[in-house]
mmCIF file of C-alpha atoms and ligand atoms in Angstrom:
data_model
loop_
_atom_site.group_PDB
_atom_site.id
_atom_site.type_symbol
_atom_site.label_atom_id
_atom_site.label_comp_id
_atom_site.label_asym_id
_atom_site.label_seq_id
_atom_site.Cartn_x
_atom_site.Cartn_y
_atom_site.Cartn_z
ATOM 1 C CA UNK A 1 41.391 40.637 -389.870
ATOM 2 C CA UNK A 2 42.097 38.305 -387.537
ATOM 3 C CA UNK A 3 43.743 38.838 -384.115
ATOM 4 C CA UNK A 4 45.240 36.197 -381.705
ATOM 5 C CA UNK A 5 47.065 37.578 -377.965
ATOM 6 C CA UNK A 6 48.964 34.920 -376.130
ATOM 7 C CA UNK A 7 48.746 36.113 -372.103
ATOM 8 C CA UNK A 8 48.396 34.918 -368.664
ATOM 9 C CA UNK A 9 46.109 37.903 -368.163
ATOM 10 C CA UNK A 10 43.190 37.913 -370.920
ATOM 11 C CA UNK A 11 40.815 39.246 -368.726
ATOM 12 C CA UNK A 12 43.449 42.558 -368.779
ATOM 13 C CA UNK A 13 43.214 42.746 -372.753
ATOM 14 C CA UNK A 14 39.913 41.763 -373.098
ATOM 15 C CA UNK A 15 38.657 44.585 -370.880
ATOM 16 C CA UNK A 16 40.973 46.997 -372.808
ATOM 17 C CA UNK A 17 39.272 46.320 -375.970
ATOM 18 C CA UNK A 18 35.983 46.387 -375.212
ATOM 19 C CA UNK A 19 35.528 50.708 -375.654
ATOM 20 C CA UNK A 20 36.079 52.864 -378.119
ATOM 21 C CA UNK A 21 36.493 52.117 -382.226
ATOM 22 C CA UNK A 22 38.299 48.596 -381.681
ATOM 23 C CA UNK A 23 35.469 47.752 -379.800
ATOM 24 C CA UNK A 24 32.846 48.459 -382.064
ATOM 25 C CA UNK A 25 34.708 46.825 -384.689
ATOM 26 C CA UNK A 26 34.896 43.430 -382.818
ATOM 27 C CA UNK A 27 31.295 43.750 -382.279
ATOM 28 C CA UNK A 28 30.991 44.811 -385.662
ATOM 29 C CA UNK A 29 33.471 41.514 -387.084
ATOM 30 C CA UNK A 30 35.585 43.274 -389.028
ATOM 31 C CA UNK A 31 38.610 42.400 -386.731
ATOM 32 C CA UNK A 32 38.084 39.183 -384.436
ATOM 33 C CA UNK A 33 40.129 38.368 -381.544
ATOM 34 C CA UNK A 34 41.116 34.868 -379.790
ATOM 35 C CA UNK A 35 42.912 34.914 -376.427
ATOM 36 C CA UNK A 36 45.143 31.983 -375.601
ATOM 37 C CA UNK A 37 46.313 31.689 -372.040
ATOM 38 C CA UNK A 38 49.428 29.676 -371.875
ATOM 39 C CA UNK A 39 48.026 28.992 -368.184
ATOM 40 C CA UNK A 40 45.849 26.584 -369.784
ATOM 41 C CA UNK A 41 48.400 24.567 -371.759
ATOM 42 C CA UNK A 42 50.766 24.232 -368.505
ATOM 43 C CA UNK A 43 52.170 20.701 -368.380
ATOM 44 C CA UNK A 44 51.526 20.276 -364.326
ATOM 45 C CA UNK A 45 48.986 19.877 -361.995
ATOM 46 C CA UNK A 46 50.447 23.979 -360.635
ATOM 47 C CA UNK A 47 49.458 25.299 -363.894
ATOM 48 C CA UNK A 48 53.617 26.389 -364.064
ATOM 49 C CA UNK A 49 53.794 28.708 -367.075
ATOM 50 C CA UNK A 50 57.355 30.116 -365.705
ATOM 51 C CA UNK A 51 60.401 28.983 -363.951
ATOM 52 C CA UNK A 52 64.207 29.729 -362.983
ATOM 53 C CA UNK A 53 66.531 30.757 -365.333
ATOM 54 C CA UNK A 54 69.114 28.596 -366.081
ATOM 55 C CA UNK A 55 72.718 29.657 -364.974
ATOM 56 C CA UNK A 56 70.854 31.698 -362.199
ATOM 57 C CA UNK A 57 70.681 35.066 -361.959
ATOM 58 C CA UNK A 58 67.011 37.306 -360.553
ATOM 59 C CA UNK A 59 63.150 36.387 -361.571
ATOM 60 C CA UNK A 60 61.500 33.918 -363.796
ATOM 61 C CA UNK A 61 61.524 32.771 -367.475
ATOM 62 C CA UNK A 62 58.066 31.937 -369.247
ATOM 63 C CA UNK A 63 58.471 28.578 -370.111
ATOM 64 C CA UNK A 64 58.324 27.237 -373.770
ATOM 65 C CA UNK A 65 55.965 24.438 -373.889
ATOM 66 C CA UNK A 66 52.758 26.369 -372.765
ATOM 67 C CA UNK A 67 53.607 29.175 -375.437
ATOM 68 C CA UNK A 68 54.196 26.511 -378.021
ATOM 69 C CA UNK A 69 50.858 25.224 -377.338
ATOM 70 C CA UNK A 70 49.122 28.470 -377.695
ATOM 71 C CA UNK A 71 50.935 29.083 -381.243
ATOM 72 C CA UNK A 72 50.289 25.804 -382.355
ATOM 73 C CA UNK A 73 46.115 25.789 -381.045
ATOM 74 C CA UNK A 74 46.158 29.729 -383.016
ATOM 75 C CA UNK A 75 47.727 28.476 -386.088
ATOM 76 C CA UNK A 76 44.796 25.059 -385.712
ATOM 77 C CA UNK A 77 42.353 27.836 -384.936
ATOM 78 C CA UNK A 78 43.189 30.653 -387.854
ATOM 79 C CA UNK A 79 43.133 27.821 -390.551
ATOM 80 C CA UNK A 80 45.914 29.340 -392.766
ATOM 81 C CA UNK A 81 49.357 29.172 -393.252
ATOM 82 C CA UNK A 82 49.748 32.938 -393.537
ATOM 83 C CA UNK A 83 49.685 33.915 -389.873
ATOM 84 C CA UNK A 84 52.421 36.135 -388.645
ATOM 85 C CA UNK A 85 53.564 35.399 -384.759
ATOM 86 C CA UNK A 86 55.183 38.130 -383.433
ATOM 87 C CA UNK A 87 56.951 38.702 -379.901
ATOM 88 C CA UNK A 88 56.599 41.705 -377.669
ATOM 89 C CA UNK A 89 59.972 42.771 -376.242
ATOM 90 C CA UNK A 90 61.928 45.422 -375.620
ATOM 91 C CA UNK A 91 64.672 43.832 -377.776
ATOM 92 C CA UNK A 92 62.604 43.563 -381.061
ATOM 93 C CA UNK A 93 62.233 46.185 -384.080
ATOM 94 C CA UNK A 94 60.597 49.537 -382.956
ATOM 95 C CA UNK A 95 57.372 50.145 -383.938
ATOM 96 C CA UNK A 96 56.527 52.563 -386.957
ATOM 97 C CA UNK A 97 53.620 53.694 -388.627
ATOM 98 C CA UNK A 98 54.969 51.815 -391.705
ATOM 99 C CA UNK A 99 55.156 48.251 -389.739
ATOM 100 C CA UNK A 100 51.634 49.210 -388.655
ATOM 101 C CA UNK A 101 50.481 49.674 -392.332
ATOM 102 C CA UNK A 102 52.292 46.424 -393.541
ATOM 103 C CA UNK A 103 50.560 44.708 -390.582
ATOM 104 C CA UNK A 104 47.470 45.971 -391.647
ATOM 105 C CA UNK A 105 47.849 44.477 -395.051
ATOM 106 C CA UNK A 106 48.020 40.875 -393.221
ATOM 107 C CA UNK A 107 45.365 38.381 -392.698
ATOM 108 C CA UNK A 108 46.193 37.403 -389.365
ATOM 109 C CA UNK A 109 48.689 38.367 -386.245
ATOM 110 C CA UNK A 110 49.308 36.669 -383.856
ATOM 111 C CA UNK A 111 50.581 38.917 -380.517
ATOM 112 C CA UNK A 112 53.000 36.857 -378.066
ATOM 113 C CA UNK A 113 53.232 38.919 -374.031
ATOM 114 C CA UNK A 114 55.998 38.289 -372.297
ATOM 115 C CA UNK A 115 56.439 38.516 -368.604
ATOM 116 C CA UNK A 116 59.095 37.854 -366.013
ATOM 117 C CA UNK A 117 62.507 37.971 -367.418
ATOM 118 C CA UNK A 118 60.902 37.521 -370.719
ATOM 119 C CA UNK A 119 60.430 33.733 -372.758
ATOM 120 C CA UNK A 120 62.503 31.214 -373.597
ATOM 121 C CA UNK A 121 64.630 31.352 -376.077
ATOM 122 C CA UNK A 122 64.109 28.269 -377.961
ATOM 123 C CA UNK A 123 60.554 29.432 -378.204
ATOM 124 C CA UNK A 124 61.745 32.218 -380.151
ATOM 125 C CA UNK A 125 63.838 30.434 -382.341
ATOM 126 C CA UNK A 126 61.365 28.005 -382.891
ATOM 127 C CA UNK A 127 57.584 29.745 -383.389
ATOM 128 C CA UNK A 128 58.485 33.729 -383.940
ATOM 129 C CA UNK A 129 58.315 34.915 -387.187
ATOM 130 C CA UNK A 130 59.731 38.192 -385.526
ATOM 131 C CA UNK A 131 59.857 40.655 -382.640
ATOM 132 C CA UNK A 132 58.680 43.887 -382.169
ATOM 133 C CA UNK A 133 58.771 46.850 -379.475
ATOM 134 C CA UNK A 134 56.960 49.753 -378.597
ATOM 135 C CA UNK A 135 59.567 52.200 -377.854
ATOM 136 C CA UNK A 136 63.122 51.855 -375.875
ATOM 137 C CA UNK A 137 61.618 51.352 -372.153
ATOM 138 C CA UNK A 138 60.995 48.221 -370.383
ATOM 139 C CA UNK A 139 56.817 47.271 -369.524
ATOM 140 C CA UNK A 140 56.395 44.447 -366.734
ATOM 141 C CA UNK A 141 54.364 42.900 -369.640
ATOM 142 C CA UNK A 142 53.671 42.342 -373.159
ATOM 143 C CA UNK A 143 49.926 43.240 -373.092
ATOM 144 C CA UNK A 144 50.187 46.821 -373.518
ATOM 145 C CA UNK A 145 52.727 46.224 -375.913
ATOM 146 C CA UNK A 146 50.200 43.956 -377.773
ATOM 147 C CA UNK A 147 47.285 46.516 -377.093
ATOM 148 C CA UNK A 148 48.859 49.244 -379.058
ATOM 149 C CA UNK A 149 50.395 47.100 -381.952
ATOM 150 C CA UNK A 150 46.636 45.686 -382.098
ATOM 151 C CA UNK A 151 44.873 49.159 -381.638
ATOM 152 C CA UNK A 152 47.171 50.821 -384.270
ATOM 153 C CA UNK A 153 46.316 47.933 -386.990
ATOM 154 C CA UNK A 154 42.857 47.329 -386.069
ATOM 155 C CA UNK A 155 41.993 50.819 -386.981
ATOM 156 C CA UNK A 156 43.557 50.490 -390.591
ATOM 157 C CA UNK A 157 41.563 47.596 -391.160
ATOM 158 C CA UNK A 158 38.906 48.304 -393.285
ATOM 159 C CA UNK A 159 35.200 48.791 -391.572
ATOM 160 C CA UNK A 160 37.154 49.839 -388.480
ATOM 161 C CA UNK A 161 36.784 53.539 -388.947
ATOM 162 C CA UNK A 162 33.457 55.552 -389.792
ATOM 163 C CA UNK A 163 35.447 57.917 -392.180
ATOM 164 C CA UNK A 164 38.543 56.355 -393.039
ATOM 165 C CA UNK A 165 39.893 59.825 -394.957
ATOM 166 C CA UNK A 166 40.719 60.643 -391.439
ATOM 167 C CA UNK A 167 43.668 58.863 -391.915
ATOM 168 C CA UNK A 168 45.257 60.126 -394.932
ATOM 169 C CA UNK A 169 46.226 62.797 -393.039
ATOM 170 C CA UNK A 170 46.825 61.737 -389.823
ATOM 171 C CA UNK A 171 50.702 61.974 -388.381
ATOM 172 C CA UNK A 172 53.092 59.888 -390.091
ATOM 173 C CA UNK A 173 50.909 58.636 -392.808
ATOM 174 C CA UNK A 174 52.108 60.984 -395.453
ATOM 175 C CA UNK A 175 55.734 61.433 -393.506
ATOM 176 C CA UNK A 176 54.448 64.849 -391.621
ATOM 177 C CA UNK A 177 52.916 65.504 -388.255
ATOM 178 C CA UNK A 178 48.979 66.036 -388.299
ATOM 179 C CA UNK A 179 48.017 69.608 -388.479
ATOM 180 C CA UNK A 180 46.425 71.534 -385.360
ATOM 181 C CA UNK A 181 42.845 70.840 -384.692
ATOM 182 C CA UNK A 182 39.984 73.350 -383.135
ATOM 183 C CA UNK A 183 36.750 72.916 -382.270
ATOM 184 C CA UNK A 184 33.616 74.760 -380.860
ATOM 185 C CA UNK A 185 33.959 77.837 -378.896
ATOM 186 C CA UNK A 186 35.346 80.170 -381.282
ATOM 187 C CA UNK A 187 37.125 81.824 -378.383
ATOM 188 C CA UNK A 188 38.375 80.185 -375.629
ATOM 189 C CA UNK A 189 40.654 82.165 -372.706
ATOM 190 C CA UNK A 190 41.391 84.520 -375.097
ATOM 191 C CA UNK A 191 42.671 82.207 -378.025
ATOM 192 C CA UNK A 192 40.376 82.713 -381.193
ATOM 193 C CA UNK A 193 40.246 80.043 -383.820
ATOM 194 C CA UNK A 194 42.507 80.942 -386.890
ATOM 195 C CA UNK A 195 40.021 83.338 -389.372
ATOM 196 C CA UNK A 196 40.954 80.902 -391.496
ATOM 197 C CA UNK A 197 39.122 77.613 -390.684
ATOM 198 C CA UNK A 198 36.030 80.189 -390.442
ATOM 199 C CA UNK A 199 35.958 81.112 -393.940
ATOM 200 C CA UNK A 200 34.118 78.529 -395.530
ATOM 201 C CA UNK A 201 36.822 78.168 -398.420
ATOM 202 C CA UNK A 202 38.214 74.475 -398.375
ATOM 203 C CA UNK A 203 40.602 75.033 -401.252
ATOM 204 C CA UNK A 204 42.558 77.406 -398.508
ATOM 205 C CA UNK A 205 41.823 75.862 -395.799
ATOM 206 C CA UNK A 206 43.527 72.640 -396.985
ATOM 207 C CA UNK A 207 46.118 74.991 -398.102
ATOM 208 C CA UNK A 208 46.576 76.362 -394.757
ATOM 209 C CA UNK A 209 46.832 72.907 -392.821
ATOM 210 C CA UNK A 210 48.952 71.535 -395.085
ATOM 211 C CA UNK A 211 51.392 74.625 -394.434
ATOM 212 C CA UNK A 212 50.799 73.840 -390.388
ATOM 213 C CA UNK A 213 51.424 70.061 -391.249
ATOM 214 C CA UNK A 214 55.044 71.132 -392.444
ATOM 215 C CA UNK A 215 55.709 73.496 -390.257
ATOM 216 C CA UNK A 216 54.489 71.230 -387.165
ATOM 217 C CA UNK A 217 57.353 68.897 -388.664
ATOM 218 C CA UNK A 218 59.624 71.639 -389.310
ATOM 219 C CA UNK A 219 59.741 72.405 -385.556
ATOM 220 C CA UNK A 220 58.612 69.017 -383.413
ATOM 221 C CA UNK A 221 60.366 66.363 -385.828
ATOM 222 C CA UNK A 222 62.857 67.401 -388.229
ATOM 223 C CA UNK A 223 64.405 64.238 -388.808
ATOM 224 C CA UNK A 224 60.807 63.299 -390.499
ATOM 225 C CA UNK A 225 61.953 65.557 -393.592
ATOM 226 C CA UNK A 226 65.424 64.440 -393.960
ATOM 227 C CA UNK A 227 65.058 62.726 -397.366
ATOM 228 C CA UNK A 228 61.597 64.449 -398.121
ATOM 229 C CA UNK A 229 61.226 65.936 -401.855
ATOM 230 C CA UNK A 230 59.345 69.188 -401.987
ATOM 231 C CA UNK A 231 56.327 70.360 -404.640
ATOM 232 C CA UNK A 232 56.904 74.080 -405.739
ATOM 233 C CA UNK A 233 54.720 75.225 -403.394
ATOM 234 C CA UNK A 234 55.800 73.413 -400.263
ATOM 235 C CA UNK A 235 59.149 74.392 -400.997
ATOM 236 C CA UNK A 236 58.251 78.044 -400.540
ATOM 237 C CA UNK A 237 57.191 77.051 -396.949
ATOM 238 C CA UNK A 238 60.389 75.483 -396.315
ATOM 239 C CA UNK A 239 62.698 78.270 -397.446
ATOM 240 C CA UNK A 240 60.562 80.798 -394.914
ATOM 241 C CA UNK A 241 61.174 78.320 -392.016
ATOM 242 C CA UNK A 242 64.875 78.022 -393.160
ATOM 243 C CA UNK A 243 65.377 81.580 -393.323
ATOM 244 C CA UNK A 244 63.531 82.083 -390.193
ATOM 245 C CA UNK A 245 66.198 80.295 -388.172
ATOM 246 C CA UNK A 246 65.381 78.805 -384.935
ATOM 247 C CA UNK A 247 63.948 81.851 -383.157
ATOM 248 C CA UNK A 248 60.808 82.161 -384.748
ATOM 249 C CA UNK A 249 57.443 81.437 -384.079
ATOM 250 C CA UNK A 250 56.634 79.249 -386.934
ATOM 251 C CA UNK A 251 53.401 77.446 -385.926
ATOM 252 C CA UNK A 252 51.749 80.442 -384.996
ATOM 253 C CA UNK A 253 52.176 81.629 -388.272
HETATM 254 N N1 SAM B 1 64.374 41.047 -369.399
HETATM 255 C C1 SAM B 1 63.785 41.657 -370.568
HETATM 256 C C2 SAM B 1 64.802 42.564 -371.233
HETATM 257 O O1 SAM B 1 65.523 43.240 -370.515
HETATM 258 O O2 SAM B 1 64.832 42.630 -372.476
HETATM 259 C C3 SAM B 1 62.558 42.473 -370.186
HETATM 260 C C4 SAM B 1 61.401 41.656 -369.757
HETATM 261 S S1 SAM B 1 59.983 42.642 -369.431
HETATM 262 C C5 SAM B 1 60.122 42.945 -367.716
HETATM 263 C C6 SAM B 1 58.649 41.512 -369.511
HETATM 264 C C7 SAM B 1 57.913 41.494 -370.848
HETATM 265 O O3 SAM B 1 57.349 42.764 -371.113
HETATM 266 C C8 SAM B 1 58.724 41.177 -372.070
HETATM 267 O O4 SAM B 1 58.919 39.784 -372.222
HETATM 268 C C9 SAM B 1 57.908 41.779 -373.186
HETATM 269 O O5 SAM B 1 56.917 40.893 -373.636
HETATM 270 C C10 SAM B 1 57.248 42.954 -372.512
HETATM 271 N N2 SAM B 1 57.883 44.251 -372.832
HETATM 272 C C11 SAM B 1 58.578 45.042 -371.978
HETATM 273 N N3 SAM B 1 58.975 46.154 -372.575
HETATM 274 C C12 SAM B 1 58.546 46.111 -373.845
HETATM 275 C C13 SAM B 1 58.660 46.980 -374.960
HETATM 276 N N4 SAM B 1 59.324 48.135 -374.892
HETATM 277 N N5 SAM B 1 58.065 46.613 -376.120
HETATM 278 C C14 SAM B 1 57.399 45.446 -376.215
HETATM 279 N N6 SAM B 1 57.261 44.575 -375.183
HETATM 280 C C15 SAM B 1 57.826 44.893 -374.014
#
């Protein structure tokens, strides 16, 4: 899949996705990345990628030409009609495991940072196929906004992940929370490792995480299992946590 971040700080994403899974995968070329710094597009000899707002009011607009530019040297650069520009900004769509899945699906994605007081409008109207947060808070910047869209797609893109059965499982994929993880000692401070994980018996253990999975949700995220339909045997789970009421212990279960 193919990436594309428009920034006046490439150096800052570049450097960001140089470790780690995305990282091998770039080396690897199942995801490829293209930086476009609207720095280098600016129309003066200043190399002005922002100015005053018009009506007045405090800080600086990113201008639209220089973005344009970017877009249109990505879309000249990705070859293919099907590339889907989307603006950081607090403004836009929240982010969701689903829009991470359906962006996963996509050829190519292009990632628009914002600075300042954010872009100009008529940029918007003109070159964004649609706008996207990360969560109802305000960044100084896109690029961590654009980091974490591109991180969460990157690693659904096939060849990204050693084993990717890790994800069938993972938070949000199936609607639930991720069950609780241990690891190597067996003991640690005086916390053993459920007798469970230890038995060698996957059928159960499955069994067992998939009950930690639910109730995980049960407690942390309720509104997850709203409109959730329950197999016989999950439902069984569900009526102990309902008649357990909210004073219970239900993870350590
Ligand atoms: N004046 C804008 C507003 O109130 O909506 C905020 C501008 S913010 C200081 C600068 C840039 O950071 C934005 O243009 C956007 O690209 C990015 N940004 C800030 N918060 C974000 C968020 N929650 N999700 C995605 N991008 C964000």
């Amino acid at each position: 899949m193919w990436f594309g971040v428009v920034t006046i700080f490439p150096d800052l994403v570049q450097a960001a996705l140089e470790e780690g899974v995305v990282g091998r995968a770039l080396r690897a070329g199942s995801i490829q990345l293209e930086l476009y710094n609207p720095r280098e597009y600016a129309q003066d000899s200043f190399k002005s990628v922002d100015d005053r707002p018009y009506g007045g009011g405090p800080g600086m607009v990113m201008m639209a030409e220089p973005l344009a530019e970017c877009v249109k040297q990505a879309r000249t650069d990705f070859e293919s009609e099907t590339l889907q520009t989307i603006l950081l900004t607090p403004q836009g769509k929240t982010l969701s495991q689903n829009v991470v899945r359906e962006f996963s699906e996509l050829d190519g994605l292009l990632l628009i940072a914002g600075r300042y007081e954010g872009v100009d409008e008529r940029f918007v109207e003109n070159y964004v196929d649609s706008e996207l947060s990360i969560g109802d808070y305000v960044l100084s910047g896109g690029e961590l906004a654009a980091l974490v869209v591109l991180d969460s797609v990157a690693r659904l893109v096939s060849g990204t992940l050693n084993n990717p059965d890790s994800t069938s499982t993972e938070s949000y994929s199936d609607g639930l929370l991720d069950f609780p993880q241990y690891t190597r000692p067996r003991r640690f401070e005086g916390l053993d490792v459920p007798e469970i994980l230890l038995s060698g018996d996957h059928g159960k253990v499955e069994k067992w995480r998939h009950a930690q999975a639910i109730r995980r949700t049960w407690n942390r995220r309720p509104d997850l299992l709203t409109n959730r339909s329950w197999a016989k045997e999950e439902r069984k789970i569900v009526n102990s946590l309902s008649n357990c009421g909210s004073g219970c212990d239900t993870e350590n279960e």
